[in-house]
Short mmCIF file of C-alpha atoms in Angstrom, two decimals:
data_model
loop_
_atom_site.label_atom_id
_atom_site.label_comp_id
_atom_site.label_asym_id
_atom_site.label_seq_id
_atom_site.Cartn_x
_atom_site.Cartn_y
_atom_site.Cartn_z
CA UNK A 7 0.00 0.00 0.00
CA UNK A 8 1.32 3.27 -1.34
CA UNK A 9 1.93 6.04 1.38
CA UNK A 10 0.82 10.02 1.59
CA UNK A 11 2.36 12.57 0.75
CA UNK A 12 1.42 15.88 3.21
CA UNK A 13 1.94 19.09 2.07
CA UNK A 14 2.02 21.15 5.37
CA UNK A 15 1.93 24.65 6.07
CA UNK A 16 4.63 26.65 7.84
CA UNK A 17 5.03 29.79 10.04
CA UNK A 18 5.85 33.31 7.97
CA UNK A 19 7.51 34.25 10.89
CA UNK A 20 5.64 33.94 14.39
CA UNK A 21 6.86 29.86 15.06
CA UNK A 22 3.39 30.00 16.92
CA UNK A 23 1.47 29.95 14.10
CA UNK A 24 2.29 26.24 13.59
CA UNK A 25 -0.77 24.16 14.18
CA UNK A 26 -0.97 21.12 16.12
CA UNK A 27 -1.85 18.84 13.22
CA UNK A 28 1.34 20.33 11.35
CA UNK A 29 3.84 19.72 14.23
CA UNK A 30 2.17 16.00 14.23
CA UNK A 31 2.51 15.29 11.09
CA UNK A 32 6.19 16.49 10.79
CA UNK A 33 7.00 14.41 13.84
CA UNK A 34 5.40 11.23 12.21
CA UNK A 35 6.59 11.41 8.64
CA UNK A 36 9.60 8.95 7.40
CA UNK A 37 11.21 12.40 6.04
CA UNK A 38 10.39 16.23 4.90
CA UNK A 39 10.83 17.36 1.61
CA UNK A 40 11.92 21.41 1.87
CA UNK A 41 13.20 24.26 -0.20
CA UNK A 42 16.41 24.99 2.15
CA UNK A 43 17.32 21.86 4.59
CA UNK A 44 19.08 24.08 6.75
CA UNK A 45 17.03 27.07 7.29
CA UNK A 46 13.88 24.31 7.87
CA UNK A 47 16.30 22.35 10.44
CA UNK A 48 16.41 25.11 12.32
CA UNK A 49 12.85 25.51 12.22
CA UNK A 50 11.90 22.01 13.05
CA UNK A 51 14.67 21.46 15.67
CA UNK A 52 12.79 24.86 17.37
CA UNK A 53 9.30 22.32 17.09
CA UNK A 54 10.86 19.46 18.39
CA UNK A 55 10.84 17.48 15.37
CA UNK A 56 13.46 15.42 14.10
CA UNK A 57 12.31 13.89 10.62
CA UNK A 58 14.62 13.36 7.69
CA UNK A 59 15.21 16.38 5.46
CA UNK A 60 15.55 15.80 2.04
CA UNK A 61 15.99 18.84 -0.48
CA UNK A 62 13.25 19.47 -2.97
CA UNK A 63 13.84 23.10 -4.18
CA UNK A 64 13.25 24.39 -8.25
CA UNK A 65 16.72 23.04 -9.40
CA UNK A 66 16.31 19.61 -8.75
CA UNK A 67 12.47 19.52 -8.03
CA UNK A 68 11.79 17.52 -11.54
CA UNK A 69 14.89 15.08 -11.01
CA UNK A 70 13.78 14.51 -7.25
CA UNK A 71 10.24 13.96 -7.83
CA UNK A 72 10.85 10.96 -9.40
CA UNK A 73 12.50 9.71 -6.27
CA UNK A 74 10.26 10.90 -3.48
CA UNK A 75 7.17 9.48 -5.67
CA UNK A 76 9.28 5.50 -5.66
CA UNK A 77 9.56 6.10 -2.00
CA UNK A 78 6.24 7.22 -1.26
CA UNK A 79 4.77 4.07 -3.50
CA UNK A 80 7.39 1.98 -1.82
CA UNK A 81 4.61 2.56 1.68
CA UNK A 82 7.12 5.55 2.85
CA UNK A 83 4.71 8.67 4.46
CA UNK A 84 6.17 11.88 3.78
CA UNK A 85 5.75 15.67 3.93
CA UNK A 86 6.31 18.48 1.46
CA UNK A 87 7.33 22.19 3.18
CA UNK A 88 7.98 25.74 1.39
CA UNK A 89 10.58 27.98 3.37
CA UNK A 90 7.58 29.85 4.91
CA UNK A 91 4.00 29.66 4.83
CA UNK A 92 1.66 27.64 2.24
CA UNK A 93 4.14 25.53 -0.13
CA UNK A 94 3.37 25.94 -3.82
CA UNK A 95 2.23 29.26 -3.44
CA UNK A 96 5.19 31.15 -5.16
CA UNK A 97 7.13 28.38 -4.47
CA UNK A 98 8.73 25.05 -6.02
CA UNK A 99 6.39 21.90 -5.32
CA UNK A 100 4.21 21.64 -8.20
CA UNK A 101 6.05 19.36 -10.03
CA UNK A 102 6.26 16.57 -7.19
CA UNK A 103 2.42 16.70 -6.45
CA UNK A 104 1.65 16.30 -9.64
CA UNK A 105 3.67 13.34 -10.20
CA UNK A 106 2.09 12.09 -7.34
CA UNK A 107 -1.61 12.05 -8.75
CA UNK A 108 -0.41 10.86 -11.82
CA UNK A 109 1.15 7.84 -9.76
CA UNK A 110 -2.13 7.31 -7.66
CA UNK A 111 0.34 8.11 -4.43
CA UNK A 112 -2.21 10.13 -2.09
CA UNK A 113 -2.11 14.00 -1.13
CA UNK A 114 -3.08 15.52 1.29
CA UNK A 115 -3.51 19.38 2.11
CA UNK A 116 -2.53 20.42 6.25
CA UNK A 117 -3.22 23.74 5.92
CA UNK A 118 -1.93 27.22 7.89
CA UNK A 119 0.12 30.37 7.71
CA UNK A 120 -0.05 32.10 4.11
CA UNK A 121 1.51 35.40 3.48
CA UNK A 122 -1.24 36.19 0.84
CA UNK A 123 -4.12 35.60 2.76
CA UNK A 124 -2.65 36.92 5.78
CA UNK A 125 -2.51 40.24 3.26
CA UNK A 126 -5.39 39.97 1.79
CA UNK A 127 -7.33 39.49 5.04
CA UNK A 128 -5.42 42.93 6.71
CA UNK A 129 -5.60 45.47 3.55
CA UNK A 130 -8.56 46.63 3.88
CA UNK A 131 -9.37 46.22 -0.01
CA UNK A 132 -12.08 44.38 -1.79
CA UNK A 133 -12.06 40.59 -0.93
CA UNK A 134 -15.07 39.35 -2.65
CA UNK A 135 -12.58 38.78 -6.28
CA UNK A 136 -8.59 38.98 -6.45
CA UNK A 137 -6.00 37.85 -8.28
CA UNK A 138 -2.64 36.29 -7.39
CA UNK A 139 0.07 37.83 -9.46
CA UNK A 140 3.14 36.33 -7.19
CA UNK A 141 6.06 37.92 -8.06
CA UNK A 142 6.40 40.20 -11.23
CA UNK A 143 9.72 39.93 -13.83
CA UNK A 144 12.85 41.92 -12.27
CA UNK A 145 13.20 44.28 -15.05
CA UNK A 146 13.35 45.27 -18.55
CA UNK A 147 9.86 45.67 -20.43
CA UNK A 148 8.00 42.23 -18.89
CA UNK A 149 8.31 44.25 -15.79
CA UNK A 150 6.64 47.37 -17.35
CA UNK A 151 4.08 45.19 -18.98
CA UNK A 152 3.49 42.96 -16.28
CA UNK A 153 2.65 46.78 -13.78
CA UNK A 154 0.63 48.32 -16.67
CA UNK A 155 -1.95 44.73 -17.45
CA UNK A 156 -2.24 45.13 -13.43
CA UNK A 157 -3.00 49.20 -12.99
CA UNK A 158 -6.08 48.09 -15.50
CA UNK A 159 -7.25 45.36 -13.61
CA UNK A 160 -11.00 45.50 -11.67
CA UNK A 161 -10.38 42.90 -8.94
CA UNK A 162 -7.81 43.06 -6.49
CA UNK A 163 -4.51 42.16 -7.02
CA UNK A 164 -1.93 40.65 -4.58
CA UNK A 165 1.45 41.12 -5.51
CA UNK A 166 4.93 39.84 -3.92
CA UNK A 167 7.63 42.27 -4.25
CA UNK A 168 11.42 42.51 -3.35
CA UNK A 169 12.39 44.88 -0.51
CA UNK A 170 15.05 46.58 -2.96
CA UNK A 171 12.23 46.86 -6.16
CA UNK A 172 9.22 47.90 -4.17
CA UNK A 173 10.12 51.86 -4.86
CA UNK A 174 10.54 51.08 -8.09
CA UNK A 175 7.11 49.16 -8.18
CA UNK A 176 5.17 51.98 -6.94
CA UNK A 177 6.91 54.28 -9.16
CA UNK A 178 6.25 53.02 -12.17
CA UNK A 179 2.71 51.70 -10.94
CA UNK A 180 2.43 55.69 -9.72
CA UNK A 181 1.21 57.13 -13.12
CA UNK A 182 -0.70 53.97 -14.46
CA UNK A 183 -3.45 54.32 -11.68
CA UNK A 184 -6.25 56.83 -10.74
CA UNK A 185 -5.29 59.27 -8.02
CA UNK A 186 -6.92 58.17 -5.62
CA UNK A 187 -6.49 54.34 -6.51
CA UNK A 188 -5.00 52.79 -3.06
CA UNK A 189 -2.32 49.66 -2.37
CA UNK A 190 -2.05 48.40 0.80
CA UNK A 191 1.46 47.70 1.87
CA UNK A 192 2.22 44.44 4.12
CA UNK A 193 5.79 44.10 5.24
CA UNK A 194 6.90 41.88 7.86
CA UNK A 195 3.76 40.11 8.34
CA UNK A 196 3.54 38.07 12.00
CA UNK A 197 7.18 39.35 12.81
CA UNK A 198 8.66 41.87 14.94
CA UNK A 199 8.32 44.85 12.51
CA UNK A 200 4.90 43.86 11.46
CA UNK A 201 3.80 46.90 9.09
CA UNK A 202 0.28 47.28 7.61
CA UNK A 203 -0.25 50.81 5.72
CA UNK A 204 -3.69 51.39 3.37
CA UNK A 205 -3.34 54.47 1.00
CA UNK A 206 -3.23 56.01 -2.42
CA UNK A 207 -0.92 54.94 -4.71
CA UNK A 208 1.02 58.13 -5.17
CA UNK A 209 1.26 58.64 -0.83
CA UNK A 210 2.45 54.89 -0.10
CA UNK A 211 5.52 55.69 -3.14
CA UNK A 212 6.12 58.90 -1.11
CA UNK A 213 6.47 57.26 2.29
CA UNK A 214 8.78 54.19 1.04
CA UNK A 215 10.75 56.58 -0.92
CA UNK A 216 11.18 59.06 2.43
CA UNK A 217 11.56 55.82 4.91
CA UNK A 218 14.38 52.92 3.69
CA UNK A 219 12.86 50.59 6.71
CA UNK A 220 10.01 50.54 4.40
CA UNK A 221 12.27 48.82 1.63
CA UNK A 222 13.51 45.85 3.79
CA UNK A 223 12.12 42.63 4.79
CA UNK A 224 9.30 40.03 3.26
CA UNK A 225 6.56 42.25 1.04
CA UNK A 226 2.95 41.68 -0.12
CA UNK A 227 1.26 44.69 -1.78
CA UNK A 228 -2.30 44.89 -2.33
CA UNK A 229 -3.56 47.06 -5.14
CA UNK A 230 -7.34 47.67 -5.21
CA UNK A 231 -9.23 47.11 -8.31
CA UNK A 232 -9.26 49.54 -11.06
CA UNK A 233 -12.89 52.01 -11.42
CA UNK A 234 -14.47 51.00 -14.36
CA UNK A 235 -14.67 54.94 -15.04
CA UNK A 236 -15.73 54.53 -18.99
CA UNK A 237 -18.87 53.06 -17.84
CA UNK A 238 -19.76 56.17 -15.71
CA UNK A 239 -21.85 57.92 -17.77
CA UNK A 240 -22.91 61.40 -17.12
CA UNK A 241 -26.44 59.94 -16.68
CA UNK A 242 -25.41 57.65 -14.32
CA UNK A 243 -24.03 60.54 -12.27
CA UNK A 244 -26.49 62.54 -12.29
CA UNK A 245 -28.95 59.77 -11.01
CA UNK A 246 -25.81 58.93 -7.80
CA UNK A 247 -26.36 62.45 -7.04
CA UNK A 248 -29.68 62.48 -6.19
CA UNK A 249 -29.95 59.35 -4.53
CA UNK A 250 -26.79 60.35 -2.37
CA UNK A 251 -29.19 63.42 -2.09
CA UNK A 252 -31.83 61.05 -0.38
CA UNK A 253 -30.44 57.74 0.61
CA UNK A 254 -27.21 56.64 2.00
CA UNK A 255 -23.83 55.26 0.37
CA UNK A 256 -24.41 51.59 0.49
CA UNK A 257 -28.03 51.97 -0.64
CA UNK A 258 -27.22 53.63 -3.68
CA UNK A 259 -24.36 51.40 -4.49
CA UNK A 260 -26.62 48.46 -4.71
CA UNK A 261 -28.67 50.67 -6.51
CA UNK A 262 -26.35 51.99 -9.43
CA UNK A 263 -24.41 48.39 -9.51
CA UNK A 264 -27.83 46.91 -10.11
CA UNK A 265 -28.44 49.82 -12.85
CA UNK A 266 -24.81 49.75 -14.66
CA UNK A 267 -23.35 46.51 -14.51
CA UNK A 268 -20.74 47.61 -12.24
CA UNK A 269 -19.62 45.77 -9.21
CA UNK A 270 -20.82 47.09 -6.06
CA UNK A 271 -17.17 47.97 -5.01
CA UNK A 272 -16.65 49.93 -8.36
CA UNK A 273 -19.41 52.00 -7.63
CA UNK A 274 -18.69 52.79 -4.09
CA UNK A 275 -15.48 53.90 -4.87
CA UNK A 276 -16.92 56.23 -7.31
CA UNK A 277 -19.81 57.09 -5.16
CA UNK A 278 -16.83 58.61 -2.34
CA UNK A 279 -15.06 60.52 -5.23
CA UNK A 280 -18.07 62.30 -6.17
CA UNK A 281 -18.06 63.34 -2.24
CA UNK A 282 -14.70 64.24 -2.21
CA UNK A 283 -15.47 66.29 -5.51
CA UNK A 284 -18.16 67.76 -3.45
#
């Protein structure tokens, strides 16, 4: 009988964000498949758990799979972990989990700590639709293209970002975006230096650019979704007005999504421009 392969969940920083099932499972495995076997040593020694590490990172994740998969058909149980937080999720796994459905070996999710949703859940943007975007190219114009397809996008969009291109992100992002479009900034997230900042575009570039700490550390930005402005018509405000004139916010967000098309979140956002106009 083939064994299971686990792919567990890891701290993004506070160790107590390990849950019990996680610690259990790492303690009962035959060994632990992870990114960097040292840095995870450390982290498991600080657990109490003293499985077998095996690397499994994207150099020799297609080469390995192979391997783990004969062990885990051979009855061997075994466990799959990312650096930090939900493995796969920007990270190398794919490959062997995949391999292991195609071989009929089991799977099995344990799940915890996740940078994005930890994000996502603290930015104070719109929830209800987003998109994963991971980590955009370094440089050169798949960078530029990569910031401009997301500056148009009408969900929002969680991005990873490198402490020493985050500046850059936001200033190039900076003149792509409404003015008052917002990003949420997540730096540090369960750590020491925990930072969570909501604001326009333009004032989150202005306070990384005047504050370095800013530019250090593990990064998630949240960009909220794009105003579908073009289908604003002067009708339409018109109409906003004098419901805002009657009836409050929410109401008449429901009531001019309903009429346009727009999602509800579009039209609030546009709803609190037209007060700030005001």
């Amino acid at each position: 009988m083939s064994g299971t392969l686990y792919i567990v969940s890891t701290p993004i920083g506070n160790l107590d964000d390990i849950s019990r099932r996680a610690i259990a499972v790492l303690g009962e495995v035959d060994w632990v498949a992870a990114e960097d076997t040292r840095h995870s040593q450390r982290m498991l020694e600080q657990l109490g758990v003293r499985s077998r590490l095996i690397s499994c990172h994207d150099h020799n994740e297609s080469a390995r799979s192979e391997e783990l998969v004969a062990r885990l058909q051979s009855g061997e149980q075994g466990a799959l972990i990312s650096d930090a937080g939900t493995p796969l999720v920007s990270d190398p796994g794919y490959r062997l989990v995949r391999a292991c459905h195609q071989a009929g070996v089991r799977v099995v999710p344990i799940p915890g700590a996740s940078a994005l949703l930890a994000a996502l859940a603290a930015a104070g943007q719109p929830s209800d639709r987003f998109l994963f975007e991971g980590f955009v190219p370094a440089k050169g114009a798949p960078r530029q293209q990569a910031i401009e397809r997301l500056a148009k996008l009408s969900v929002t969009s969680i991005i990873y970002e490198a402490p020493h291109r985050v500046l850059s992100f936001l200033e190039a992002l900076k003149p792509l975006v409404e003015k008052d479009r917002e990003i949420s900034l997540c730096r540090e997230l369960t750590k020491q230096f925990e930072t969570i900042r909501m604001g326009a575009v333009a004032d989150i570039c202005d306070w990384v650019a005047s504050d370095r700490n800013q530019q250090r550390g593990e990064l998630v930005l949240v960009l909220s979704p794009a105003t579908q402005a073009a289908d604003w018509s002067e009708q339409d405000q018109a109409l906003a007005k004098s419901l805002l004139a009657e009836l409050p916010v929410s109401r008449v967000a429901k009531i001019m999504a309903a009429h346009t098309g727009l999602k509800r979140q579009a039209v609030y956002t546009l709803l609190e421009g037209m007060g700030k106009e005001n």
